[in-house]
Amino acid sequence: NRPYTNDNKGKQWVSEDIKNKYPIYIPSYKRADKMLTVNSLLELKIDNFFVVIKPDKEEVEEYSKKMKELKILDKLLIVPKSFIDKENKNGNFNSIPQRNYAYQHSIDNKCSHHWCLDDNIKHFYRREQGEILPIVGTSYPFVFVEKFLERYKNVYLASMQYNHLVPANGKRAIIIKNSKVYSCILIKNDNNIFWTGSYNEDIVLSLDTLSAGKSTLTFQNFLCGKLSTGSTKGGNSEIYSGDGQTQKVDELISIYPEYTKKIFKYGHD
């Protein structure tokens, strides 16, 4: 379980080639040309994942073409229009229908947990002895989180922290208890709290879960290299363009006014 040096890629973290237990779902939109999270999972030798898209004709064609090239066409899940319509009727839009379809898909397949990952995660990392090292060839970080959660009945959400929020040499707790979970989330299926709304999906899910008296964990020993929103086309970059950022803030305030307020910082709300 020690890092090794590769002349082409530098120092990397490796472990035994073990398989994670629970399915991984990647809701995606207008990013068939990138497939960043898919490539990151393949780099870890993970194969139990699905890319979840809406039944838009152009999207289906583009994702099918790209995933056929990667020989993973069987990993494409297309959400039925009837499911989208039902979600919209319940006030759920943007990426929420895909997330809830993944949730239900995992339940229908008798899974006790499932992962939901953003589609713009470039790498996964291990924070160890003052270094943050890219992980290759093993699903160990997913296995670590899965086994940890299985030990506790009251923990319903867990995530890997963003690598850019954890300094390699800084003193940071390995686990943050009862805070937000973002972008790389393991969900305990009997939480029975589904995704809702149009924006702030991770924050709303976290607050809904915590408000119900349930616990969350954020791991800072294994990290995800998620690109910042707006740094690549597609996904939430499309949703938050124009006045989307303002709508995002306003919706969160309307749902949880006791926990949120609008301030102007870094050039936007």
PDB file of C-alpha atoms in Angstrom:
ATOM      1  CA  ASN A   1       0.000   0.000   0.000  1.00  0.00           C
ATOM      2  CA  ARG A   2       2.860   2.400  -0.731  1.00  0.00           C
ATOM      3  CA  PRO A   3       3.277   4.930  -3.552  1.00  0.00           C
ATOM      4  CA  TYR A   4       5.613   4.185  -6.413  1.00  0.00           C
ATOM      5  CA  THR A   5       7.360   6.346  -8.987  1.00  0.00           C
ATOM      6  CA  ASN A   6       6.549   6.152 -12.679  1.00  0.00           C
ATOM      7  CA  ASP A   7       8.793   7.998 -15.138  1.00  0.00           C
ATOM      8  CA  ASN A   8       5.851   9.280 -17.179  1.00  0.00           C
ATOM      9  CA  LYS A   9       3.307  10.169 -14.504  1.00  0.00           C
ATOM     10  CA  GLY A  10       5.376  10.861 -11.389  1.00  0.00           C
ATOM     11  CA  LYS A  11       4.531   9.570  -7.935  1.00  0.00           C
ATOM     12  CA  GLN A  12       1.259   7.651  -7.612  1.00  0.00           C
ATOM     13  CA  TRP A  13      -0.644   5.773  -4.902  1.00  0.00           C
ATOM     14  CA  VAL A  14      -1.470   2.124  -5.507  1.00  0.00           C
ATOM     15  CA  SER A  15      -3.088  -0.712  -3.589  1.00  0.00           C
ATOM     16  CA  GLU A  16      -4.337  -4.219  -4.246  1.00  0.00           C
ATOM     17  CA  ASP A  17      -6.746  -4.550  -7.147  1.00  0.00           C
ATOM     18  CA  ILE A  18     -10.031  -4.898  -5.246  1.00  0.00           C
ATOM     19  CA  LYS A  19     -13.578  -4.208  -6.392  1.00  0.00           C
ATOM     20  CA  ASN A  20     -16.041  -1.849  -4.782  1.00  0.00           C
ATOM     21  CA  LYS A  21     -19.440  -3.254  -3.867  1.00  0.00           C
ATOM     22  CA  TYR A  22     -22.076  -0.681  -4.825  1.00  0.00           C
ATOM     23  CA  PRO A  23     -23.060   0.678  -8.255  1.00  0.00           C
ATOM     24  CA  ILE A  24     -21.850   4.096  -9.333  1.00  0.00           C
ATOM     25  CA  TYR A  25     -24.136   6.419 -11.296  1.00  0.00           C
ATOM     26  CA  ILE A  26     -22.968   9.442 -13.270  1.00  0.00           C
ATOM     27  CA  PRO A  27     -25.760  11.838 -14.325  1.00  0.00           C
ATOM     28  CA  SER A  28     -24.401  13.623 -17.369  1.00  0.00           C
ATOM     29  CA  TYR A  29     -25.427  16.356 -19.778  1.00  0.00           C
ATOM     30  CA  LYS A  30     -23.685  17.638 -22.922  1.00  0.00           C
ATOM     31  CA  ARG A  31     -20.351  16.109 -21.935  1.00  0.00           C
ATOM     32  CA  ALA A  32     -20.146  13.076 -24.182  1.00  0.00           C
ATOM     33  CA  ASP A  33     -16.916  14.430 -25.671  1.00  0.00           C
ATOM     34  CA  LYS A  34     -15.167  14.606 -22.278  1.00  0.00           C
ATOM     35  CA  MET A  35     -16.294  11.633 -20.157  1.00  0.00           C
ATOM     36  CA  LEU A  36     -13.947  12.790 -17.390  1.00  0.00           C
ATOM     37  CA  THR A  37     -15.497  10.787 -14.551  1.00  0.00           C
ATOM     38  CA  VAL A  38     -15.819   7.683 -16.719  1.00  0.00           C
ATOM     39  CA  ASN A  39     -12.129   7.865 -17.638  1.00  0.00           C
ATOM     40  CA  SER A  40     -11.219   8.390 -13.978  1.00  0.00           C
ATOM     41  CA  LEU A  41     -13.155   5.279 -12.967  1.00  0.00           C
ATOM     42  CA  LEU A  42     -11.615   3.234 -15.759  1.00  0.00           C
ATOM     43  CA  GLU A  43      -8.211   4.384 -14.521  1.00  0.00           C
ATOM     44  CA  LEU A  44      -9.144   2.822 -11.155  1.00  0.00           C
ATOM     45  CA  LYS A  45     -10.247  -0.384 -12.933  1.00  0.00           C
ATOM     46  CA  ILE A  46     -13.859   0.197 -11.860  1.00  0.00           C
ATOM     47  CA  ASP A  47     -16.502  -1.274 -14.160  1.00  0.00           C
ATOM     48  CA  ASN A  48     -19.753  -1.247 -12.145  1.00  0.00           C
ATOM     49  CA  PHE A  49     -20.865   2.214 -13.209  1.00  0.00           C
ATOM     50  CA  PHE A  50     -23.607   3.758 -15.351  1.00  0.00           C
ATOM     51  CA  VAL A  51     -23.843   7.043 -17.225  1.00  0.00           C
ATOM     52  CA  VAL A  52     -27.370   8.406 -16.817  1.00  0.00           C
ATOM     53  CA  ILE A  53     -28.807  10.752 -19.445  1.00  0.00           C
ATOM     54  CA  LYS A  54     -32.148  12.191 -20.508  1.00  0.00           C
ATOM     55  CA  PRO A  55     -33.900  10.757 -23.608  1.00  0.00           C
ATOM     56  CA  ASP A  56     -32.944  13.703 -25.810  1.00  0.00           C
ATOM     57  CA  LYS A  57     -32.260  12.377 -29.332  1.00  0.00           C
ATOM     58  CA  GLU A  58     -29.035  14.308 -29.870  1.00  0.00           C
ATOM     59  CA  GLU A  59     -27.745  13.401 -26.393  1.00  0.00           C
ATOM     60  CA  VAL A  60     -28.532   9.717 -26.895  1.00  0.00           C
ATOM     61  CA  GLU A  61     -26.727   9.678 -30.238  1.00  0.00           C
ATOM     62  CA  GLU A  62     -23.617  11.443 -28.928  1.00  0.00           C
ATOM     63  CA  TYR A  63     -23.283   9.406 -25.735  1.00  0.00           C
ATOM     64  CA  SER A  64     -24.000   6.152 -27.546  1.00  0.00           C
ATOM     65  CA  LYS A  65     -21.312   6.896 -30.123  1.00  0.00           C
ATOM     66  CA  LYS A  66     -18.679   7.810 -27.541  1.00  0.00           C
ATOM     67  CA  MET A  67     -19.450   4.922 -25.194  1.00  0.00           C
ATOM     68  CA  LYS A  68     -19.451   2.473 -28.095  1.00  0.00           C
ATOM     69  CA  GLU A  69     -15.945   3.686 -28.954  1.00  0.00           C
ATOM     70  CA  LEU A  70     -14.917   3.015 -25.335  1.00  0.00           C
ATOM     71  CA  LYS A  71     -16.631  -0.405 -25.490  1.00  0.00           C
ATOM     72  CA  ILE A  72     -18.898   0.468 -22.571  1.00  0.00           C
ATOM     73  CA  LEU A  73     -22.196   1.014 -24.360  1.00  0.00           C
ATOM     74  CA  ASP A  74     -23.861  -1.328 -21.844  1.00  0.00           C
ATOM     75  CA  LYS A  75     -23.099   1.286 -19.174  1.00  0.00           C
ATOM     76  CA  LEU A  76     -25.498   3.829 -20.667  1.00  0.00           C
ATOM     77  CA  LEU A  77     -28.815   4.367 -18.846  1.00  0.00           C
ATOM     78  CA  ILE A  78     -31.419   6.457 -20.665  1.00  0.00           C
ATOM     79  CA  VAL A  79     -34.124   7.803 -18.387  1.00  0.00           C
ATOM     80  CA  PRO A  80     -37.605   7.098 -19.810  1.00  0.00           C
ATOM     81  CA  LYS A  81     -39.569  10.181 -20.832  1.00  0.00           C
ATOM     82  CA  SER A  82     -42.439   9.087 -18.579  1.00  0.00           C
ATOM     83  CA  PHE A  83     -40.080   9.259 -15.588  1.00  0.00           C
ATOM     84  CA  ILE A  84     -38.860  12.725 -16.637  1.00  0.00           C
ATOM     85  CA  ASP A  85     -42.456  13.935 -17.000  1.00  0.00           C
ATOM     86  CA  LYS A  86     -43.383  12.620 -13.559  1.00  0.00           C
ATOM     87  CA  GLU A  87     -40.352  14.293 -11.991  1.00  0.00           C
ATOM     88  CA  ASN A  88     -41.127  17.599 -13.719  1.00  0.00           C
ATOM     89  CA  LYS A  89     -44.707  17.409 -12.467  1.00  0.00           C
ATOM     90  CA  ASN A  90     -43.308  17.061  -8.943  1.00  0.00           C
ATOM     91  CA  GLY A  91     -41.156  20.163  -9.414  1.00  0.00           C
ATOM     92  CA  ASN A  92     -37.868  18.407 -10.165  1.00  0.00           C
ATOM     93  CA  PHE A  93     -35.811  19.643 -13.110  1.00  0.00           C
ATOM     94  CA  ASN A  94     -32.289  19.824 -14.590  1.00  0.00           C
ATOM     95  CA  SER A  95     -30.195  16.889 -13.283  1.00  0.00           C
ATOM     96  CA  ILE A  96     -32.655  15.859 -10.544  1.00  0.00           C
ATOM     97  CA  PRO A  97     -34.651  13.339 -12.662  1.00  0.00           C
ATOM     98  CA  GLN A  98     -31.461  11.486 -13.646  1.00  0.00           C
ATOM     99  CA  ARG A  99     -30.356  11.355 -10.009  1.00  0.00           C
ATOM    100  CA  ASN A 100     -33.697  10.000  -8.821  1.00  0.00           C
ATOM    101  CA  TYR A 101     -33.796   7.486 -11.658  1.00  0.00           C
ATOM    102  CA  ALA A 102     -30.371   6.219 -10.549  1.00  0.00           C
ATOM    103  CA  TYR A 103     -31.601   6.054  -6.960  1.00  0.00           C
ATOM    104  CA  GLN A 104     -34.616   3.973  -7.990  1.00  0.00           C
ATOM    105  CA  HIS A 105     -32.541   1.826 -10.349  1.00  0.00           C
ATOM    106  CA  SER A 106     -30.250   0.816  -7.485  1.00  0.00           C
ATOM    107  CA  ILE A 107     -33.236   0.038  -5.237  1.00  0.00           C
ATOM    108  CA  ASP A 108     -34.839  -2.067  -7.973  1.00  0.00           C
ATOM    109  CA  ASN A 109     -31.586  -4.008  -8.206  1.00  0.00           C
ATOM    110  CA  LYS A 110     -31.681  -4.794  -4.470  1.00  0.00           C
ATOM    111  CA  CYS A 111     -28.714  -2.583  -3.569  1.00  0.00           C
ATOM    112  CA  SER A 112     -28.503  -1.199  -0.036  1.00  0.00           C
ATOM    113  CA  HIS A 113     -26.336   1.757  -1.173  1.00  0.00           C
ATOM    114  CA  HIS A 114     -25.376   3.526  -4.375  1.00  0.00           C
ATOM    115  CA  TRP A 115     -22.923   6.172  -5.507  1.00  0.00           C
ATOM    116  CA  CYS A 116     -23.853   9.354  -7.361  1.00  0.00           C
ATOM    117  CA  LEU A 117     -20.916  11.156  -9.005  1.00  0.00           C
ATOM    118  CA  ASP A 118     -20.713  14.407 -10.937  1.00  0.00           C
ATOM    119  CA  ASP A 119     -19.542  13.988 -14.525  1.00  0.00           C
ATOM    120  CA  ASN A 120     -16.518  16.307 -14.286  1.00  0.00           C
ATOM    121  CA  ILE A 121     -14.203  14.473 -11.895  1.00  0.00           C
ATOM    122  CA  LYS A 122     -10.760  14.292 -13.442  1.00  0.00           C
ATOM    123  CA  HIS A 123      -8.868  12.145 -10.907  1.00  0.00           C
ATOM    124  CA  PHE A 124      -9.065  10.565  -7.464  1.00  0.00           C
ATOM    125  CA  TYR A 125      -6.368  11.132  -4.854  1.00  0.00           C
ATOM    126  CA  ARG A 126      -4.898   9.831  -1.609  1.00  0.00           C
ATOM    127  CA  ARG A 127      -3.753  12.314   1.043  1.00  0.00           C
ATOM    128  CA  GLU A 128      -0.845  10.684   2.833  1.00  0.00           C
ATOM    129  CA  GLN A 129       2.202  11.899   4.791  1.00  0.00           C
ATOM    130  CA  GLY A 130       2.137  15.457   3.515  1.00  0.00           C
ATOM    131  CA  GLU A 131       1.396  14.566  -0.088  1.00  0.00           C
ATOM    132  CA  ILE A 132      -1.683  14.314  -2.284  1.00  0.00           C
ATOM    133  CA  LEU A 133      -1.097  11.489  -4.729  1.00  0.00           C
ATOM    134  CA  PRO A 134      -3.181  10.390  -7.751  1.00  0.00           C
ATOM    135  CA  ILE A 135      -4.607   6.884  -7.353  1.00  0.00           C
ATOM    136  CA  VAL A 136      -4.302   4.312 -10.117  1.00  0.00           C
ATOM    137  CA  GLY A 137      -5.407   0.740 -10.699  1.00  0.00           C
ATOM    138  CA  THR A 138      -7.636   0.173  -7.669  1.00  0.00           C
ATOM    139  CA  SER A 139     -11.117   1.013  -6.389  1.00  0.00           C
ATOM    140  CA  TYR A 140      -9.746   1.052  -2.825  1.00  0.00           C
ATOM    141  CA  PRO A 141     -11.030   4.590  -1.989  1.00  0.00           C
ATOM    142  CA  PHE A 142     -14.585   3.521  -2.841  1.00  0.00           C
ATOM    143  CA  VAL A 143     -14.176   0.282  -0.881  1.00  0.00           C
ATOM    144  CA  PHE A 144     -12.859   2.230   2.108  1.00  0.00           C
ATOM    145  CA  VAL A 145     -15.898   4.532   2.237  1.00  0.00           C
ATOM    146  CA  GLU A 146     -18.344   1.672   1.627  1.00  0.00           C
ATOM    147  CA  LYS A 147     -16.971  -0.484   4.452  1.00  0.00           C
ATOM    148  CA  PHE A 148     -16.879   2.486   6.810  1.00  0.00           C
ATOM    149  CA  LEU A 149     -20.537   3.308   6.182  1.00  0.00           C
ATOM    150  CA  GLU A 150     -21.615  -0.297   6.621  1.00  0.00           C
ATOM    151  CA  ARG A 151     -20.452  -0.082  10.234  1.00  0.00           C
ATOM    152  CA  TYR A 152     -22.994   2.603  11.174  1.00  0.00           C
ATOM    153  CA  LYS A 153     -26.781   2.455  10.932  1.00  0.00           C
ATOM    154  CA  ASN A 154     -27.286   6.204  11.352  1.00  0.00           C
ATOM    155  CA  VAL A 155     -24.931   7.423   8.575  1.00  0.00           C
ATOM    156  CA  TYR A 156     -26.904   7.935   5.368  1.00  0.00           C
ATOM    157  CA  LEU A 157     -24.607  10.034   3.173  1.00  0.00           C
ATOM    158  CA  ALA A 158     -20.841  10.124   2.692  1.00  0.00           C
ATOM    159  CA  SER A 159     -18.560  11.827   0.211  1.00  0.00           C
ATOM    160  CA  MET A 160     -14.926  12.337  -0.716  1.00  0.00           C
ATOM    161  CA  GLN A 161     -13.749  15.921  -0.264  1.00  0.00           C
ATOM    162  CA  TYR A 162     -12.514  18.033  -3.183  1.00  0.00           C
ATOM    163  CA  ASN A 163      -8.749  17.771  -3.507  1.00  0.00           C
ATOM    164  CA  HIS A 164      -8.328  21.549  -3.951  1.00  0.00           C
ATOM    165  CA  LEU A 165      -9.904  22.148  -0.524  1.00  0.00           C
ATOM    166  CA  VAL A 166      -7.373  20.016   1.344  1.00  0.00           C
ATOM    167  CA  PRO A 167      -3.769  21.270   1.539  1.00  0.00           C
ATOM    168  CA  ALA A 168      -1.281  18.410   1.469  1.00  0.00           C
ATOM    169  CA  ASN A 169       0.700  19.630   4.483  1.00  0.00           C
ATOM    170  CA  GLY A 170      -2.170  21.215   6.393  1.00  0.00           C
ATOM    171  CA  LYS A 171      -3.738  19.749   9.504  1.00  0.00           C
ATOM    172  CA  ARG A 172      -7.177  18.533   8.495  1.00  0.00           C
ATOM    173  CA  ALA A 173      -9.439  15.990  10.132  1.00  0.00           C
ATOM    174  CA  ILE A 174      -9.691  12.717   8.246  1.00  0.00           C
ATOM    175  CA  ILE A 175     -13.486  12.845   8.585  1.00  0.00           C
ATOM    176  CA  ILE A 176     -15.893  15.787   8.855  1.00  0.00           C
ATOM    177  CA  LYS A 177     -19.108  14.818  10.616  1.00  0.00           C
ATOM    178  CA  ASN A 178     -22.572  16.140   9.785  1.00  0.00           C
ATOM    179  CA  SER A 179     -21.697  18.655   7.097  1.00  0.00           C
ATOM    180  CA  LYS A 180     -22.450  19.013   3.401  1.00  0.00           C
ATOM    181  CA  VAL A 181     -21.610  16.233   0.975  1.00  0.00           C
ATOM    182  CA  TYR A 182     -20.687  17.103  -2.591  1.00  0.00           C
ATOM    183  CA  SER A 183     -20.236  15.535  -6.017  1.00  0.00           C
ATOM    184  CA  CYS A 184     -18.931  12.079  -5.050  1.00  0.00           C
ATOM    185  CA  ILE A 185     -21.627  10.720  -2.739  1.00  0.00           C
ATOM    186  CA  LEU A 186     -22.431   7.303  -1.328  1.00  0.00           C
ATOM    187  CA  ILE A 187     -26.125   7.131  -0.427  1.00  0.00           C
ATOM    188  CA  LYS A 188     -27.726   4.637   1.936  1.00  0.00           C
ATOM    189  CA  ASN A 189     -30.874   3.658   0.072  1.00  0.00           C
ATOM    190  CA  ASP A 190     -33.178   3.375   3.070  1.00  0.00           C
ATOM    191  CA  ASN A 191     -32.597   7.071   3.681  1.00  0.00           C
ATOM    192  CA  ASN A 192     -35.829   7.512   1.682  1.00  0.00           C
ATOM    193  CA  ILE A 193     -34.872  11.122   1.019  1.00  0.00           C
ATOM    194  CA  PHE A 194     -34.681  11.684  -2.722  1.00  0.00           C
ATOM    195  CA  TRP A 195     -33.267  14.555  -4.743  1.00  0.00           C
ATOM    196  CA  THR A 196     -35.589  17.556  -5.158  1.00  0.00           C
ATOM    197  CA  GLY A 197     -35.788  20.941  -6.866  1.00  0.00           C
ATOM    198  CA  SER A 198     -33.768  22.402  -9.718  1.00  0.00           C
ATOM    199  CA  TYR A 199     -30.513  23.675  -8.202  1.00  0.00           C
ATOM    200  CA  ASN A 200     -28.155  23.109  -5.244  1.00  0.00           C
ATOM    201  CA  GLU A 201     -28.949  19.415  -5.410  1.00  0.00           C
ATOM    202  CA  ASP A 202     -26.082  18.325  -3.124  1.00  0.00           C
ATOM    203  CA  ILE A 203     -26.738  21.019  -0.526  1.00  0.00           C
ATOM    204  CA  VAL A 204     -30.475  20.343  -0.431  1.00  0.00           C
ATOM    205  CA  LEU A 205     -29.957  16.585  -0.086  1.00  0.00           C
ATOM    206  CA  SER A 206     -27.482  17.203   2.746  1.00  0.00           C
ATOM    207  CA  LEU A 207     -29.817  19.577   4.580  1.00  0.00           C
ATOM    208  CA  ASP A 208     -32.823  17.320   4.080  1.00  0.00           C
ATOM    209  CA  THR A 209     -30.886  14.404   5.571  1.00  0.00           C
ATOM    210  CA  LEU A 210     -29.408  16.349   8.486  1.00  0.00           C
ATOM    211  CA  SER A 211     -32.761  17.988   9.266  1.00  0.00           C
ATOM    212  CA  ALA A 212     -34.258  14.498   9.576  1.00  0.00           C
ATOM    213  CA  GLY A 213     -31.760  13.752  12.367  1.00  0.00           C
ATOM    214  CA  LYS A 214     -29.539  11.551  10.220  1.00  0.00           C
ATOM    215  CA  SER A 215     -25.757  11.747   9.923  1.00  0.00           C
ATOM    216  CA  THR A 216     -23.334  12.488   7.081  1.00  0.00           C
ATOM    217  CA  LEU A 217     -19.572  12.048   6.696  1.00  0.00           C
ATOM    218  CA  THR A 218     -17.045  13.759   4.434  1.00  0.00           C
ATOM    219  CA  PHE A 219     -13.731  11.926   3.992  1.00  0.00           C
ATOM    220  CA  GLN A 220     -10.515  13.901   3.578  1.00  0.00           C
ATOM    221  CA  ASN A 221      -8.037  11.057   3.259  1.00  0.00           C
ATOM    222  CA  PHE A 222      -9.415  10.100  -0.162  1.00  0.00           C
ATOM    223  CA  LEU A 223     -10.254  13.002  -2.456  1.00  0.00           C
ATOM    224  CA  CYS A 224     -11.959  13.670  -5.778  1.00  0.00           C
ATOM    225  CA  GLY A 225     -10.527  16.031  -8.348  1.00  0.00           C
ATOM    226  CA  LYS A 226     -13.729  17.675  -9.452  1.00  0.00           C
ATOM    227  CA  LEU A 227     -13.358  20.556 -11.894  1.00  0.00           C
ATOM    228  CA  SER A 228     -14.998  23.809 -10.811  1.00  0.00           C
ATOM    229  CA  THR A 229     -18.459  24.590 -12.179  1.00  0.00           C
ATOM    230  CA  GLY A 230     -18.157  26.654 -15.333  1.00  0.00           C
ATOM    231  CA  SER A 231     -14.635  25.483 -16.196  1.00  0.00           C
ATOM    232  CA  THR A 232     -15.910  23.096 -18.869  1.00  0.00           C
ATOM    233  CA  LYS A 233     -18.983  23.177 -21.077  1.00  0.00           C
ATOM    234  CA  GLY A 234     -22.070  21.111 -20.326  1.00  0.00           C
ATOM    235  CA  GLY A 235     -23.495  20.009 -16.991  1.00  0.00           C
ATOM    236  CA  ASN A 236     -24.295  22.757 -14.497  1.00  0.00           C
ATOM    237  CA  SER A 237     -22.298  25.207 -16.605  1.00  0.00           C
ATOM    238  CA  GLU A 238     -25.350  25.255 -18.895  1.00  0.00           C
ATOM    239  CA  ILE A 239     -27.832  25.443 -16.023  1.00  0.00           C
ATOM    240  CA  TYR A 240     -26.110  28.257 -14.111  1.00  0.00           C
ATOM    241  CA  SER A 241     -25.416  30.480 -17.119  1.00  0.00           C
ATOM    242  CA  GLY A 242     -27.229  33.808 -17.385  1.00  0.00           C
ATOM    243  CA  ASP A 243     -29.332  34.387 -14.273  1.00  0.00           C
ATOM    244  CA  GLY A 244     -29.039  30.740 -13.228  1.00  0.00           C
ATOM    245  CA  GLN A 245     -26.642  31.615 -10.408  1.00  0.00           C
ATOM    246  CA  THR A 246     -29.196  34.009  -8.898  1.00  0.00           C
ATOM    247  CA  GLN A 247     -31.996  31.454  -9.283  1.00  0.00           C
ATOM    248  CA  LYS A 248     -29.775  28.895  -7.568  1.00  0.00           C
ATOM    249  CA  VAL A 249     -29.311  31.127  -4.515  1.00  0.00           C
ATOM    250  CA  ASP A 250     -32.943  32.225  -4.396  1.00  0.00           C
ATOM    251  CA  GLU A 251     -34.235  28.642  -4.511  1.00  0.00           C
ATOM    252  CA  LEU A 252     -32.006  27.578  -1.618  1.00  0.00           C
ATOM    253  CA  ILE A 253     -33.147  30.548   0.460  1.00  0.00           C
ATOM    254  CA  SER A 254     -36.776  29.655  -0.236  1.00  0.00           C
ATOM    255  CA  ILE A 255     -36.210  26.053   0.924  1.00  0.00           C
ATOM    256  CA  TYR A 256     -33.980  26.711   3.945  1.00  0.00           C
ATOM    257  CA  PRO A 257     -34.217  30.406   4.937  1.00  0.00           C
ATOM    258  CA  GLU A 258     -33.023  29.539   8.447  1.00  0.00           C
ATOM    259  CA  TYR A 259     -29.665  28.350   7.120  1.00  0.00           C
ATOM    260  CA  THR A 260     -29.007  30.537   4.082  1.00  0.00           C
ATOM    261  CA  LYS A 261     -28.751  34.187   3.073  1.00  0.00           C
ATOM    262  CA  LYS A 262     -27.638  36.055  -0.012  1.00  0.00           C
ATOM    263  CA  ILE A 263     -24.301  37.861  -0.008  1.00  0.00           C
ATOM    264  CA  PHE A 264     -22.199  39.266  -2.855  1.00  0.00           C
ATOM    265  CA  LYS A 265     -18.695  37.796  -2.945  1.00  0.00           C
ATOM    266  CA  TYR A 266     -16.085  36.931  -5.572  1.00  0.00           C
ATOM    267  CA  GLY A 267     -18.057  38.851  -8.190  1.00  0.00           C
ATOM    268  CA  HIS A 268     -21.368  36.994  -7.862  1.00  0.00           C
ATOM    269  CA  ASP A 269     -24.129  36.034  -5.414  1.00  0.00           C
TER     270      ASP A 269
END
